[in-house]
């Protein structure tokens, strides 16, 4: 089937089988390799992207649901100031070790920042959004520290993530 | 390989018209796909998929008289954030909070959780104690019928729906405000866990006396159903350590857990009994 959708602000069209995974379309068809595959079963969160402004596992999204969808992946964030703030905070707090989980954690961090909308979230609230992301290296503490630091600075997440 | 046939009907009438073309194939209903995508390699090669994504009739949550009607295509997060559900069906909120992750809850639907008919499905025990029923659409005749959960289940991960039949509504009587509710599940870790055992309960208590009680346990029987004998025993009792211990003994005979990779039979029995103890003590002790 032919699919037209918007990926990282650009409209794209491609051929896919209905059950092809968004994850493979991103990586193999479109060459957007920032999004990683860990488990392929919705457990690890390495493949997390935004779809129609909602956090989803791209390994569980079939091509047939992509018609007219709006997708934002880690590769689409490079030019945004808030992305630099997030990566800096991750670096300063040692929240990246092997880095495999990082793209997924950053997508969930964006969700947290827009949820908090200026309010400081409790550790439980932070953990509940990170429940879908697994990190084998850092033990989470450093990631949570990085997010805490971000929650105390006023970071503007662009409108297109809200609407 | 993987040349799948997909249909996305926009209305139930359209589905009915389409049905004669596909009735001889194995039909797989596709909602959020979080269960189906994980097992997609095992799906029959020649299956026909009916995607629900454009079927607006299956979406939405509304209050109608003294019931709440949930469209099966509502995602778990839509239910979690629905003001109507937060106001009237606390037990469903408690259950959904323990399910999967933000990412999965944005895609997974309640219809898919019921459709999967797993004894570990976490929306199912709350729906059973809430006395919910299902409306089923038969695409052959274009008619709808209502069934209870006891008519719906017929074995572990098996339901009584005919090929291509759809759940179109989940109908939930609004519980009385004075009913106290309890949901707890135990798994490997707190978040993102498949249930080893869970317990849902509604009870009406007056001066320490249990006037009415409804119980259902997850993951400890081939299908989820009410624990009628335990309920009967507890009705009109006041809760003491002795009643709790006696109730646990009755419960033990009423469930039939299995040993699998997640847990042993004996451990599941113990867990469920402890959940019952926790439930009885907490609905008495804490005002909700
Ligand atoms: C990482 C992960 C964690 C999970 N955690 C939990 C958890 O904690 N608790 C839990 O209970 N589940 C959990 N699940 C399982 C799954 O997410 C849920 O069962 C979910 O509700 C399925 O919904 P869906 O729309 O994605 O279903 P789908 O995959 O689209 O469908 C599931 C089944 O239901 C049928 N179906 C769907 N809609 C209908 C309908 N309207 N009428 C008839 N049949 C229908 C389908 O044909 C299929 O057989 C988890 C899954 C993953 C991947
Ligand atoms: S690869 Fe998608 S969640 Fe692990
Ligand atoms: S940094 Fe290695 S998995 Fe998280």
Coordinates of C-alpha atoms and ligand atoms in Angstrom, one line a residue:
Chain A
X1 CA 0.0 0.0 0.0
X2 CA 1.1 3.6 -0.6
X3 CA 1.5 5.6 2.5
X4 CA 1.7 9.4 2.8
X5 CA 2.6 10.9 6.1
X6 CA 4.6 13.6 7.8
X7 CA 7.9 12.7 9.3
X8 CA 10.0 15.2 11.1
X9 CA 8.2 18.1 9.5
X10 CA 8.6 16.8 5.9
X11 CA 5.9 15.0 4.0
X12 CA 7.0 11.7 2.7
X13 CA 5.4 8.9 0.7
X14 CA 6.5 5.3 0.4
X15 CA 5.3 1.7 -0.4
X16 CA 4.8 -0.6 2.6
X17 CA 3.1 -3.8 3.6
X18 CA 0.2 -3.1 6.0
X19 CA 1.9 -4.8 9.0
X20 CA 5.4 -3.4 8.3
X21 CA 6.7 -1.8 11.5
X22 CA 7.2 2.0 11.7
X23 CA 10.6 1.2 13.2
X24 CA 11.8 -0.6 10.1
X25 CA 10.3 2.1 7.8
X26 CA 12.2 4.8 9.7
X27 CA 15.5 2.9 9.8
X28 CA 15.5 1.0 6.5
X29 CA 13.2 2.9 4.1
X30 CA 13.9 6.4 5.3
X31 CA 17.4 6.0 6.7
X32 CA 16.5 7.7 10.0
X33 CA 18.7 5.5 12.2
X34 CA 18.6 7.5 15.4
X35 CA 15.6 5.4 16.5
X36 CA 16.9 2.1 17.9
X37 CA 15.6 -1.4 18.1
X38 CA 16.1 -3.2 21.4
X39 CA 13.5 -5.8 22.1
X40 CA 11.0 -5.4 19.2
X41 CA 8.2 -6.1 21.7
X42 CA 7.2 -2.8 23.3
X43 CA 9.2 -3.4 26.4
X44 CA 12.5 -1.5 26.2
X45 CA 11.4 1.9 24.7
X46 CA 14.6 2.3 22.5
X47 CA 12.3 2.8 19.5
X48 CA 10.1 5.5 21.1
X49 CA 8.8 8.2 18.8
X50 CA 6.0 10.7 18.8
X51 CA 3.0 9.8 16.7
X52 CA 0.3 12.5 16.4
X53 CA 1.9 14.1 19.5
X54 CA 1.7 10.9 21.5
X55 CA 4.6 8.8 22.8
X56 CA 4.5 5.4 21.1
X57 CA 6.8 2.4 20.5
X58 CA 7.6 2.4 16.8
X59 CA 8.1 -1.3 16.8
X60 CA 4.4 -1.8 17.6
X61 CA 3.0 0.7 15.0
X62 CA 2.0 -1.0 11.7
X63 CA 2.3 0.9 8.4
X64 CA -1.5 0.7 7.9
X65 CA -1.9 3.2 10.8
X66 CA 0.5 5.7 9.3
X67 CA -1.7 7.3 6.6
X68 CA -1.7 11.1 7.3
X69 CA 0.1 10.6 10.6
X70 CA 2.5 13.1 12.0
X71 CA 5.7 11.4 13.3
X72 CA 8.6 13.0 15.2
X73 CA 11.8 11.0 15.8
X74 CA 15.1 11.8 17.5
X75 CA 16.5 12.7 14.0
X76 CA 14.0 15.5 13.7
X77 CA 15.2 17.3 16.9
X78 CA 18.7 18.3 15.9
X79 CA 17.8 21.9 15.1
X80 CA 15.8 22.7 18.2
X81 CA 17.3 24.6 21.1
X82 CA 15.5 22.4 23.7
X83 CA 17.2 19.3 22.2
X84 CA 20.6 20.9 23.0
X85 CA 19.4 21.6 26.5
X86 CA 18.4 18.0 27.0
X87 CA 21.6 16.5 25.6
X88 CA 23.7 18.9 27.7
X89 CA 21.9 18.0 30.9
X90 CA 22.3 14.3 30.0
X91 CA 26.0 14.8 29.5
X92 CA 26.6 16.8 32.6
X93 CA 24.9 14.2 34.8
X94 CA 26.5 11.2 33.2
X95 CA 23.1 9.9 32.0
X96 CA 24.6 8.4 28.9
X97 CA 26.9 5.4 29.0
X98 CA 26.6 3.1 26.0
X99 CA 23.9 5.4 24.7
X100 CA 21.7 2.8 23.2
X101 CA 18.7 3.7 25.3
X102 CA 19.3 7.4 25.0
X103 CA 17.2 8.3 22.0
X104 CA 14.1 6.7 23.6
X105 CA 14.8 8.3 26.9
X106 CA 15.1 11.7 25.3
X107 CA 11.7 11.3 23.6
X108 CA 10.2 10.4 27.0
X109 CA 12.0 13.3 28.6
X110 CA 10.2 15.6 26.1
X111 CA 6.9 14.1 27.2
X112 CA 7.9 14.7 30.8
X113 CA 8.8 18.3 30.1
X114 CA 5.6 19.0 28.4
X115 CA 3.6 17.3 31.1
X116 CA 5.3 19.3 33.8
X117 CA 4.7 22.6 32.0
X118 CA 6.7 24.5 34.5
X119 CA 5.6 22.5 37.6
X120 CA 8.2 20.3 39.2
X121 CA 7.2 16.6 39.0
X122 CA 7.6 14.1 41.8
X123 CA 10.0 11.2 41.4
X124 CA 7.0 8.9 41.0
X125 CA 5.6 11.0 38.2
X126 CA 9.0 10.9 36.5
X127 CA 9.3 7.2 37.0
X128 CA 5.8 6.5 35.7
X129 CA 6.7 8.1 32.3
X130 CA 10.1 6.3 32.2
X131 CA 8.5 2.9 33.1
X132 CA 8.5 2.1 29.3
X133 CA 12.2 2.8 28.9
X134 CA 14.9 0.4 29.9
X135 CA 18.5 1.3 30.5
X136 CA 21.0 -1.5 31.2
X137 CA 23.9 0.8 32.1
X138 CA 23.1 3.9 34.2
X139 CA 20.9 2.5 36.9
X140 CA 18.4 5.3 36.1
X141 CA 19.6 7.6 38.9
X142 CA 21.7 9.7 36.6
X143 CA 18.9 10.0 34.0
X144 CA 16.5 11.1 36.7
X145 CA 19.0 13.6 37.9
X146 CA 19.4 15.0 34.4
X147 CA 15.6 15.3 34.1
X148 CA 15.4 17.0 37.5
X149 CA 17.9 19.6 36.3
X150 CA 15.8 20.2 33.2
X151 CA 12.6 20.5 35.2
X152 CA 14.2 23.4 37.1
X153 CA 15.1 25.3 34.0
X154 CA 12.4 26.8 31.9
X155 CA 12.6 24.9 28.6
X156 CA 10.3 25.8 25.8
X157 CA 9.0 22.8 23.9
X158 CA 7.9 24.0 20.4
X159 CA 4.1 24.1 19.7
X160 CA 4.2 21.3 17.2
X161 CA 4.7 18.9 20.0
X162 CA 1.5 20.0 21.7
X163 CA -1.0 20.2 19.0
Chain B
X1 CA 5.6 -13.2 2.1
X2 CA 3.6 -10.8 4.3
X3 CA 1.1 -9.9 1.6
X4 CA -1.7 -9.2 4.0
X5 CA -5.3 -8.2 3.0
X6 CA -6.6 -5.3 5.0
X7 CA -9.9 -3.7 5.2
X8 CA -10.7 -0.5 7.1
X9 CA -14.5 -0.1 7.2
X10 CA -15.8 3.3 8.2
X11 CA -19.2 2.1 9.5
X12 CA -20.6 -1.2 10.8
X13 CA -23.0 -1.2 7.8
X14 CA -20.0 -1.0 5.5
X15 CA -18.4 -3.9 7.4
X16 CA -21.6 -5.9 7.0
X17 CA -21.6 -5.3 3.2
X18 CA -17.9 -6.2 3.0
X19 CA -18.3 -9.4 5.1
X20 CA -19.7 -11.7 2.4
X21 CA -16.4 -11.2 0.5
X22 CA -14.3 -12.3 3.4
X23 CA -16.4 -14.7 5.5
X24 CA -14.5 -17.8 4.4
X25 CA -11.2 -16.4 5.5
X26 CA -9.8 -16.2 9.0
X27 CA -10.6 -12.6 10.1
X28 CA -8.3 -10.8 12.5
X29 CA -9.7 -7.7 14.1
X30 CA -6.9 -5.1 14.4
X31 CA -7.3 -2.4 17.1
X32 CA -4.2 -0.8 18.5
X33 CA -2.1 -3.8 17.5
X34 CA 0.0 -3.9 20.7
X35 CA -0.8 -7.6 21.2
X36 CA -1.0 -8.5 17.5
X37 CA 2.3 -6.8 16.4
X38 CA 4.3 -8.7 19.1
X39 CA 3.1 -12.0 17.7
X40 CA 2.8 -10.9 14.1
X41 CA 5.1 -13.6 12.7
X42 CA 2.7 -16.3 14.0
X43 CA -0.4 -14.8 12.3
X44 CA -1.8 -17.1 9.6
X45 CA -0.4 -16.1 6.2
X46 CA -3.8 -16.0 4.5
X47 CA -5.7 -14.1 7.3
X48 CA -7.7 -11.0 6.4
X49 CA -7.4 -8.0 8.7
X50 CA -10.2 -5.7 9.6
X51 CA -8.7 -2.5 11.0
X52 CA -10.9 -0.6 13.5
X53 CA -9.0 2.7 13.1
X54 CA -11.6 4.4 11.0
X55 CA -14.6 2.9 12.7
X56 CA -15.8 6.0 14.6
X57 CA -18.8 4.1 16.1
X58 CA -16.3 2.2 18.3
X59 CA -14.7 5.2 19.9
X60 CA -15.7 7.5 22.7
X61 CA -16.8 7.3 26.4
X62 CA -20.2 8.4 27.5
X63 CA -22.5 8.4 30.5
X64 CA -26.0 7.3 29.6
X65 CA -28.5 7.2 32.5
X66 CA -27.0 5.0 35.2
X67 CA -24.5 3.3 32.9
X68 CA -21.2 4.3 31.3
X69 CA -20.6 3.1 27.8
X70 CA -17.0 2.7 26.7
X71 CA -16.2 2.3 23.0
X72 CA -13.8 -0.6 22.7
X73 CA -11.4 1.4 20.5
X74 CA -10.8 3.8 23.4
X75 CA -7.1 3.7 24.3
X76 CA -6.0 2.9 27.9
X77 CA -4.7 6.4 28.2
X78 CA -8.0 7.9 26.9
X79 CA -9.8 6.0 29.7
X80 CA -7.2 7.0 32.3
X81 CA -7.7 10.7 31.5
X82 CA -11.4 10.6 31.0
X83 CA -13.2 12.8 33.6
X84 CA -16.3 10.6 33.6
X85 CA -14.2 7.5 34.4
X86 CA -12.2 9.3 37.0
X87 CA -15.5 10.4 38.7
X88 CA -17.4 7.1 38.5
X89 CA -15.1 4.2 37.9
X90 CA -12.1 4.5 40.2
X91 CA -11.3 0.8 40.1
X92 CA -10.7 1.0 36.4
X93 CA -8.3 3.9 36.9
X94 CA -6.5 1.9 39.6
X95 CA -6.1 -1.0 37.2
X96 CA -5.1 0.9 34.1
X97 CA -2.4 2.8 36.1
X98 CA -0.6 -0.5 36.6
X99 CA -0.7 -1.5 32.9
X100 CA 2.2 -1.4 30.5
X101 CA 3.8 2.0 29.8
X102 CA 2.9 5.4 28.6
X103 CA 4.0 4.4 25.1
X104 CA 1.8 1.2 25.1
X105 CA -1.2 2.9 26.8
X106 CA -1.3 5.4 24.0
X107 CA -2.0 2.7 21.5
X108 CA -3.5 -0.2 23.4
X109 CA -7.3 -0.3 23.5
X110 CA -9.6 -1.7 26.1
X111 CA -11.4 -3.7 23.3
X112 CA -8.0 -5.3 22.5
X113 CA -7.5 -6.2 26.2
X114 CA -10.8 -7.9 26.3
X115 CA -10.4 -9.3 22.8
X116 CA -7.2 -11.0 23.8
X117 CA -9.2 -12.7 26.6
X118 CA -6.1 -13.4 28.6
X119 CA -6.6 -14.6 32.2
X120 CA -4.0 -11.9 33.0
X121 CA -5.8 -9.1 31.2
X122 CA -5.9 -6.3 33.7
X123 CA -9.0 -4.5 32.7
X124 CA -11.0 -7.7 33.0
X125 CA -11.3 -8.4 36.7
X126 CA -12.5 -4.8 37.4
X127 CA -15.0 -5.1 34.6
X128 CA -16.2 -8.4 36.0
X129 CA -16.8 -7.0 39.5
X130 CA -18.4 -3.9 38.0
X131 CA -21.0 -6.2 36.4
X132 CA -20.1 -5.0 32.9
X133 CA -21.5 -6.5 29.8
X134 CA -20.5 -6.4 26.1
X135 CA -22.3 -5.6 23.0
X136 CA -21.3 -7.8 20.1
X137 CA -21.9 -7.0 16.4
X138 CA -22.3 -9.9 14.0
X139 CA -21.2 -8.8 10.5
X140 CA -23.1 -11.7 8.9
X141 CA -26.6 -10.5 10.0
X142 CA -25.7 -6.9 10.9
X143 CA -27.3 -7.4 14.3
X144 CA -26.1 -6.6 17.8
X145 CA -26.5 -8.7 21.0
X146 CA -25.5 -8.3 24.6
X147 CA -23.5 -10.8 26.6
X148 CA -22.0 -11.0 30.0
X149 CA -18.4 -11.9 30.7
X150 CA -19.4 -15.4 31.8
X151 CA -20.9 -16.0 28.4
X152 CA -17.9 -14.3 26.7
X153 CA -15.0 -16.4 28.0
X154 CA -14.6 -20.1 27.0
X155 CA -11.0 -20.8 28.1
X156 CA -7.6 -19.3 28.5
X157 CA -7.2 -16.7 25.8
X158 CA -10.3 -17.9 24.1
X159 CA -13.7 -16.2 23.7
X160 CA -17.0 -17.2 22.2
X161 CA -17.0 -14.6 19.4
X162 CA -17.6 -16.0 15.9
X163 CA -15.2 -15.3 13.1
X164 CA -15.3 -11.5 12.4
X165 CA -17.6 -10.6 15.3
X166 CA -16.8 -7.3 17.0
X167 CA -17.1 -6.0 20.5
X168 CA -18.9 -2.7 19.8
X169 CA -19.7 -1.5 23.4
X170 CA -18.6 -2.1 26.9
X171 CA -21.6 -1.3 29.2
X172 CA -20.9 -0.6 32.8
X173 CA -23.5 0.0 35.5
X174 CA -22.3 3.0 37.6
X175 CA -21.5 1.6 41.1
X176 CA -23.1 3.3 44.1
X177 CA -20.8 5.9 45.7
X178 CA -20.8 4.0 49.0
X179 CA -19.3 0.9 47.5
X180 CA -15.7 0.6 48.3
X181 CA -13.3 -0.7 45.7
X182 CA -10.0 -2.4 45.6
X183 CA -7.6 -3.4 42.8
X184 CA -4.1 -4.7 43.2
X185 CA -1.9 -6.7 41.0
X186 CA 1.4 -8.4 41.7
X187 CA 4.0 -8.9 39.1
X188 CA 7.8 -9.2 38.7
X189 CA 8.3 -5.5 39.2
X190 CA 6.2 -2.4 39.7
X191 CA 5.9 -1.1 36.2
X192 CA 5.4 -2.9 32.9
X193 CA 4.7 -6.2 34.3
X194 CA 2.5 -9.1 33.4
X195 CA 0.2 -10.1 36.2
X196 CA 1.1 -13.1 38.4
X197 CA -2.0 -12.5 40.4
X198 CA -4.5 -9.7 40.8
X199 CA -7.6 -9.1 42.8
X200 CA -10.6 -6.7 42.2
X201 CA -13.2 -6.1 44.8
X202 CA -16.3 -4.1 45.4
X203 CA -17.9 -4.1 48.8
X204 CA -20.6 -2.4 50.7
X205 CA -19.8 -2.1 54.3
X206 CA -21.9 -0.9 57.2
X207 CA -20.6 -0.8 60.7
X208 CA -17.9 -3.3 59.9
X209 CA -20.5 -5.7 58.4
X210 CA -20.1 -6.7 54.8
X211 CA -23.5 -6.2 53.3
X212 CA -22.5 -7.0 49.7
X213 CA -19.2 -8.1 48.1
X214 CA -18.0 -8.9 44.6
X215 CA -14.6 -10.5 44.0
X216 CA -12.7 -11.5 40.9
X217 CA -9.1 -12.7 40.6
X218 CA -6.8 -12.5 37.6
X219 CA -4.2 -15.0 36.4
X220 CA -5.3 -17.7 38.8
X221 CA -8.0 -19.6 36.7
X222 CA -8.3 -20.5 33.1
X223 CA -10.8 -17.6 32.7
X224 CA -11.7 -14.6 34.9
X225 CA -14.9 -15.1 36.8
X226 CA -16.5 -14.0 40.1
X227 CA -15.4 -15.9 43.2
X228 CA -18.9 -16.7 44.2
X229 CA -18.2 -19.1 47.1
X230 CA -15.8 -16.7 48.8
X231 CA -18.4 -13.9 48.3
X232 CA -21.2 -16.0 49.8
X233 CA -19.1 -16.8 52.8
X234 CA -18.2 -13.1 53.4
X235 CA -21.6 -11.7 53.1
X236 CA -23.1 -10.5 56.4
X237 CA -19.9 -11.2 58.3
X238 CA -17.9 -8.7 60.3
X239 CA -14.3 -8.7 59.4
X240 CA -12.0 -10.3 62.0
X241 CA -8.7 -12.2 61.6
X242 CA -10.8 -15.4 61.9
X243 CA -13.1 -14.4 59.0
X244 CA -10.1 -13.4 56.9
X245 CA -8.4 -16.8 57.5
X246 CA -11.6 -18.7 56.8
X247 CA -12.2 -16.7 53.6
X248 CA -8.7 -17.5 52.4
X249 CA -9.3 -21.2 52.8
X250 CA -12.5 -21.0 50.7
X251 CA -10.7 -18.9 48.1
X252 CA -7.9 -21.4 47.8
X253 CA -10.5 -24.1 46.8
X254 CA -12.1 -21.7 44.3
X255 CA -9.1 -20.8 42.2
X256 CA -7.0 -23.1 40.0
X257 CA -3.8 -21.4 39.2
X258 CA -1.1 -23.0 37.0
X259 CA 2.6 -23.1 37.1
X260 CA 4.2 -21.3 34.2
X261 CA 7.4 -19.3 33.5
X262 CA 6.2 -16.4 35.7
X263 CA 5.2 -18.2 38.8
X264 CA 4.4 -21.5 40.4
X265 CA 0.9 -22.7 41.3
X266 CA 1.6 -22.6 45.1
X267 CA 3.0 -19.1 44.9
X268 CA 0.0 -17.8 43.0
X269 CA -2.3 -19.4 45.6
X270 CA -0.4 -17.7 48.4
X271 CA -0.4 -14.4 46.6
X272 CA -4.1 -14.4 45.9
X273 CA -4.9 -15.3 49.5
X274 CA -2.6 -12.5 50.7
X275 CA -4.3 -10.1 48.3
X276 CA -7.7 -11.1 49.8
X277 CA -6.4 -10.4 53.3
X278 CA -5.0 -7.1 52.2
X279 CA -8.2 -6.2 50.4
X280 CA -10.5 -7.0 53.4
X281 CA -8.3 -5.1 55.8
X282 CA -7.9 -2.1 53.6
X283 CA -11.5 -1.6 52.6
X284 CA -12.3 -1.6 56.2
X285 CA -9.5 0.5 57.4
X286 CA -9.2 3.2 54.9
X287 CA -11.9 5.6 53.8
X288 CA -11.7 6.1 50.0
Ligands
LIG1 C1 5.0 -4.0 26.5 C2 3.6 -4.4 26.7 C3 3.1 -4.4 28.0 C4 1.8 -4.8 28.3 N1 1.3 -4.7 29.6 C5 0.1 -5.2 29.8 C6 -0.4 -5.1 31.2 O1 0.2 -4.7 32.1 N2 -1.7 -5.6 31.4 C7 -2.5 -6.1 30.4 O2 -3.6 -6.5 30.6 N3 -2.0 -6.1 29.1 C8 -0.8 -5.7 28.8 N4 -0.3 -5.7 27.5 C9 -1.1 -6.3 26.5 C10 -1.9 -5.3 25.5 O3 -1.2 -4.1 25.5 C11 -3.3 -5.1 25.9 O4 -3.9 -6.4 25.9 C12 -4.0 -4.2 25.0 O5 -5.2 -3.7 25.7 C13 -4.4 -4.7 23.7 O6 -5.0 -3.7 22.9 P1 -4.8 -3.5 21.4 O7 -5.8 -2.5 20.9 O8 -3.4 -3.1 21.1 O9 -5.1 -4.9 20.8 P2 -4.8 -5.6 19.5 O10 -3.4 -6.2 19.4 O11 -5.2 -4.8 18.3 O12 -5.9 -6.8 19.6 C14 -5.8 -7.8 20.6 C15 -6.8 -8.9 20.4 O13 -8.1 -8.3 20.6 C16 -8.9 -8.5 19.4 N5 -9.8 -7.3 19.3 C17 -9.4 -6.0 19.4 N6 -10.4 -5.2 19.3 C18 -11.5 -6.0 19.2 C19 -13.0 -5.7 19.1 N7 -13.5 -4.5 19.2 N8 -13.8 -6.8 19.0 C20 -13.3 -8.0 19.0 N9 -12.0 -8.4 19.1 C21 -11.1 -7.3 19.2 C22 -7.9 -8.7 18.3 O14 -8.5 -9.4 17.2 C23 -6.8 -9.4 19.0 O15 -7.1 -10.8 19.1 C24 1.0 -5.3 27.2 C25 1.5 -5.3 25.9 C26 2.8 -4.9 25.7 C27 3.3 -4.9 24.3
LIG2 S1 12.3 -2.0 20.3 FE1 10.4 -1.1 20.5 S2 10.2 -1.1 22.7 FE2 12.0 -2.3 22.4
LIG3 S1 23.2 3.9 28.6 FE1 23.4 1.9 28.0 S2 21.4 1.1 27.9 FE2 21.2 3.1 28.8

